[in-house]
PDB file of C-alpha atoms in Angstrom:
ATOM      1  CA  ILE A   1     101.907 111.227 120.024  1.00 87.00           C
ATOM      2  CA  LYS A   2     101.791 109.045 123.128  1.00 91.00           C
ATOM      3  CA  SER A   3     101.515 112.137 125.308  1.00 91.00           C
ATOM      4  CA  ASN A   4      98.714 113.538 123.123  1.00 92.00           C
ATOM      5  CA  ILE A   5      96.765 110.299 123.443  1.00 93.00           C
ATOM      6  CA  LEU A   6      97.323 109.611 127.138  1.00 93.00           C
ATOM      7  CA  LYS A   7      97.619 113.048 128.720  1.00 94.00           C
ATOM      8  CA  GLU A   8      95.577 115.262 126.427  1.00 94.00           C
ATOM      9  CA  ASP A   9      92.842 112.658 125.855  1.00 92.00           C
ATOM     10  CA  ILE A  10      92.593 113.406 122.137  1.00 92.00           C
ATOM     11  CA  PHE A  11      90.521 110.215 121.680  1.00 92.00           C
ATOM     12  CA  GLY A  12      88.848 110.484 125.090  1.00 93.00           C
ATOM     13  CA  LYS A  13      89.789 109.000 128.462  1.00 96.00           C
ATOM     14  CA  VAL A  14      92.167 106.032 128.015  1.00 97.00           C
ATOM     15  CA  LEU A  15      91.700 103.322 130.650  1.00 97.00           C
ATOM     16  CA  ALA A  16      94.464 101.038 129.352  1.00 98.00           C
ATOM     17  CA  TYR A  17      96.819 100.783 126.397  1.00 97.00           C
ATOM     18  CA  LEU A  18      99.259  98.388 124.764  1.00 97.00           C
ATOM     19  CA  TYR A  19     101.647  98.996 121.899  1.00 96.00           C
ATOM     20  CA  THR A  20     104.495  97.404 120.006  1.00 96.00           C
ATOM     21  CA  ILE A  21     106.932  99.048 117.612  1.00 94.00           C
ATOM     22  CA  GLU A  22     108.093  97.084 114.564  1.00 93.00           C
ATOM     23  CA  PHE A  23     110.705  97.825 111.930  1.00 90.00           C
ATOM     24  CA  GLN A  24     110.123  96.727 108.351  1.00 80.00           C
ATOM     25  CA  LYS A  25     111.240  97.871 104.909  1.00 72.00           C
ATOM     26  CA  TYR A  26     114.291 100.090 104.999  1.00 73.00           C
ATOM     27  CA  GLY A  27     114.306  99.947 108.817  1.00 78.00           C
ATOM     28  CA  LEU A  28     111.339 102.310 109.104  1.00 81.00           C
ATOM     29  CA  PRO A  29     109.416 101.951 112.383  1.00 90.00           C
ATOM     30  CA  HIS A  30     105.677 101.696 112.777  1.00 89.00           C
ATOM     31  CA  ALA A  31     103.480 101.017 115.790  1.00 92.00           C
ATOM     32  CA  HIS A  32     100.514  98.785 116.511  1.00 95.00           C
ATOM     33  CA  VAL A  33      98.473 100.410 119.282  1.00 95.00           C
ATOM     34  CA  LEU A  34      95.509  99.135 121.279  1.00 97.00           C
ATOM     35  CA  LEU A  35      93.572 101.683 123.329  1.00 96.00           C
ATOM     36  CA  ILE A  36      90.855 100.799 125.816  1.00 97.00           C
ATOM     37  CA  LEU A  37      88.673 103.887 126.097  1.00 97.00           C
ATOM     38  CA  ALA A  38      86.218 104.787 128.841  1.00 97.00           C
ATOM     39  CA  GLN A  39      82.643 103.912 127.849  1.00 97.00           C
ATOM     40  CA  PRO A  40      81.470 107.379 126.748  1.00 95.00           C
ATOM     41  CA  TYR A  41      84.392 107.668 124.301  1.00 95.00           C
ATOM     42  CA  LYS A  42      84.209 104.239 122.652  1.00 95.00           C
ATOM     43  CA  PRO A  43      83.351 104.507 118.955  1.00 94.00           C
ATOM     44  CA  LYS A  44      80.081 102.708 118.265  1.00 94.00           C
ATOM     45  CA  THR A  45      79.278 103.412 114.622  1.00 94.00           C
ATOM     46  CA  VAL A  46      81.109 103.539 111.303  1.00 91.00           C
ATOM     47  CA  ALA A  47      80.782 107.330 111.422  1.00 90.00           C
ATOM     48  CA  ASP A  48      82.454 107.359 114.860  1.00 91.00           C
ATOM     49  CA  TYR A  49      85.413 105.395 113.474  1.00 90.00           C
ATOM     50  CA  ASP A  50      85.631 107.641 110.415  1.00 88.00           C
ATOM     51  CA  THR A  51      86.137 110.669 112.693  1.00 86.00           C
ATOM     52  CA  ILE A  52      89.178 108.948 114.255  1.00 84.00           C
ATOM     53  CA  ILE A  53      90.787 106.958 111.430  1.00 85.00           C
ATOM     54  CA  SER A  54      91.661 108.106 107.933  1.00 81.00           C
ATOM     55  CA  ALA A  55      94.333 107.630 105.307  1.00 80.00           C
ATOM     56  CA  GLU A  56      95.346 110.042 102.601  1.00 81.00           C
ATOM     57  CA  ILE A  57      97.810 109.902  99.729  1.00 83.00           C
ATOM     58  CA  LEU A  58      99.392 113.288  99.053  1.00 86.00           C
ATOM     59  CA  ASN A  59      99.018 114.919  95.670  1.00 89.00           C
ATOM     60  CA  LYS A  60     101.553 113.514  93.207  1.00 92.00           C
ATOM     61  CA  ASN A  61     102.106 116.886  91.505  1.00 95.00           C
ATOM     62  CA  SER A  62     102.525 119.116  94.555  1.00 93.00           C
ATOM     63  CA  ASN A  63     104.459 116.573  96.676  1.00 90.00           C
ATOM     64  CA  PRO A  64     106.310 114.292  94.219  1.00 93.00           C
ATOM     65  CA  ASN A  65     109.073 113.181  96.619  1.00 93.00           C
ATOM     66  CA  ILE A  66     106.691 112.256  99.432  1.00 90.00           C
ATOM     67  CA  PHE A  67     104.242 110.652  96.986  1.00 90.00           C
ATOM     68  CA  ASN A  68     106.988 108.467  95.489  1.00 90.00           C
ATOM     69  CA  THR A  69     108.316 107.462  98.925  1.00 88.00           C
ATOM     70  CA  VAL A  70     104.830 106.439 100.076  1.00 85.00           C
ATOM     71  CA  LYS A  71     104.180 104.574  96.828  1.00 82.00           C
ATOM     72  CA  GLN A  72     107.468 102.659  97.031  1.00 80.00           C
ATOM     73  CA  THR A  73     107.464 101.822 100.733  1.00 77.00           C
ATOM     74  CA  MET A  74     103.869 101.794 101.967  1.00 77.00           C
ATOM     75  CA  MET A  75     101.662 100.621  99.092  1.00 76.00           C
ATOM     76  CA  HIS A  76     101.129  97.042  98.001  1.00 74.00           C
ATOM     77  CA  GLY A  77     101.912  95.974  94.467  1.00 72.00           C
ATOM     78  CA  PRO A  78     102.113  95.538  91.689  1.00 79.00           C
ATOM     79  CA  CYS A  79     101.266  91.871  91.836  1.00 81.00           C
ATOM     80  CA  GLY A  80      99.156  89.296  90.030  1.00 78.00           C
ATOM     81  CA  ILE A  81      99.508  89.320  86.254  1.00 77.00           C
ATOM     82  CA  LEU A  82     101.668  92.448  86.509  1.00 79.00           C
ATOM     83  CA  ASN A  83     104.244  90.721  88.743  1.00 83.00           C
ATOM     84  CA  LEU A  84     103.954  86.957  89.210  1.00 85.00           C
ATOM     85  CA  ASN A  85     107.198  86.977  91.240  1.00 85.00           C
ATOM     86  CA  ALA A  86     105.779  89.202  94.005  1.00 83.00           C
ATOM     87  CA  SER A  87     106.064  87.688  97.487  1.00 82.00           C
ATOM     88  CA  CYS A  88     102.274  87.728  97.895  1.00 85.00           C
ATOM     89  CA  ILE A  89     101.598  85.467  94.900  1.00 87.00           C
ATOM     90  CA  LYS A  90     100.349  81.962  95.582  1.00 87.00           C
ATOM     91  CA  ASP A  91      98.980  79.808  92.754  1.00 86.00           C
ATOM     92  CA  GLY A  92      99.043  82.827  90.427  1.00 82.00           C
ATOM     93  CA  LYS A  93      96.912  85.050  92.700  1.00 83.00           C
ATOM     94  CA  CYS A  94      97.629  87.620  95.395  1.00 85.00           C
ATOM     95  CA  PHE A  95      96.779  85.896  98.680  1.00 85.00           C
ATOM     96  CA  LYS A  96      96.280  89.336 100.269  1.00 82.00           C
ATOM     97  CA  ARG A  97      93.376  89.867  97.805  1.00 78.00           C
ATOM     98  CA  TYR A  98      94.759  93.038  96.214  1.00 75.00           C
ATOM     99  CA  SER A  99      94.082  95.219  94.451  1.00 72.00           C
ATOM    100  CA  ARG A 100      91.066  96.718  96.177  1.00 75.00           C
ATOM    101  CA  ASN A 101      89.022  99.786  95.375  1.00 78.00           C
ATOM    102  CA  PHE A 102      89.562 102.934  97.429  1.00 75.00           C
ATOM    103  CA  GLN A 103      86.768 103.602  99.930  1.00 78.00           C
ATOM    104  CA  LYS A 104      85.355 106.957 101.038  1.00 77.00           C
ATOM    105  CA  ASN A 105      84.169 105.516 104.374  1.00 74.00           C
ATOM    106  CA  THR A 106      85.177 102.710 106.701  1.00 69.00           C
TER     107      THR A 106
END
């Protein structure tokens, strides 16, 4: 992925970048990445960002194993009334403000 971003310019010309890799639940790694793009490639509108960033949950029926793994390891909840012992509960409410409605756009 790093090569695609930096050498193939899939997001446009990268002037600078910074990243860190963290390990969380079950030792699975994930990265936080900051890209500084050349001016013509910088996203300026919500539509620009929507062409770059998206998230999708696979179909539960056609991909049950992947769906269950994502649900167990990458999705928040349940919390609130459904689970008052969740780590995000403070004074009876989820301090991360979940659950939230799914959005079509950024």
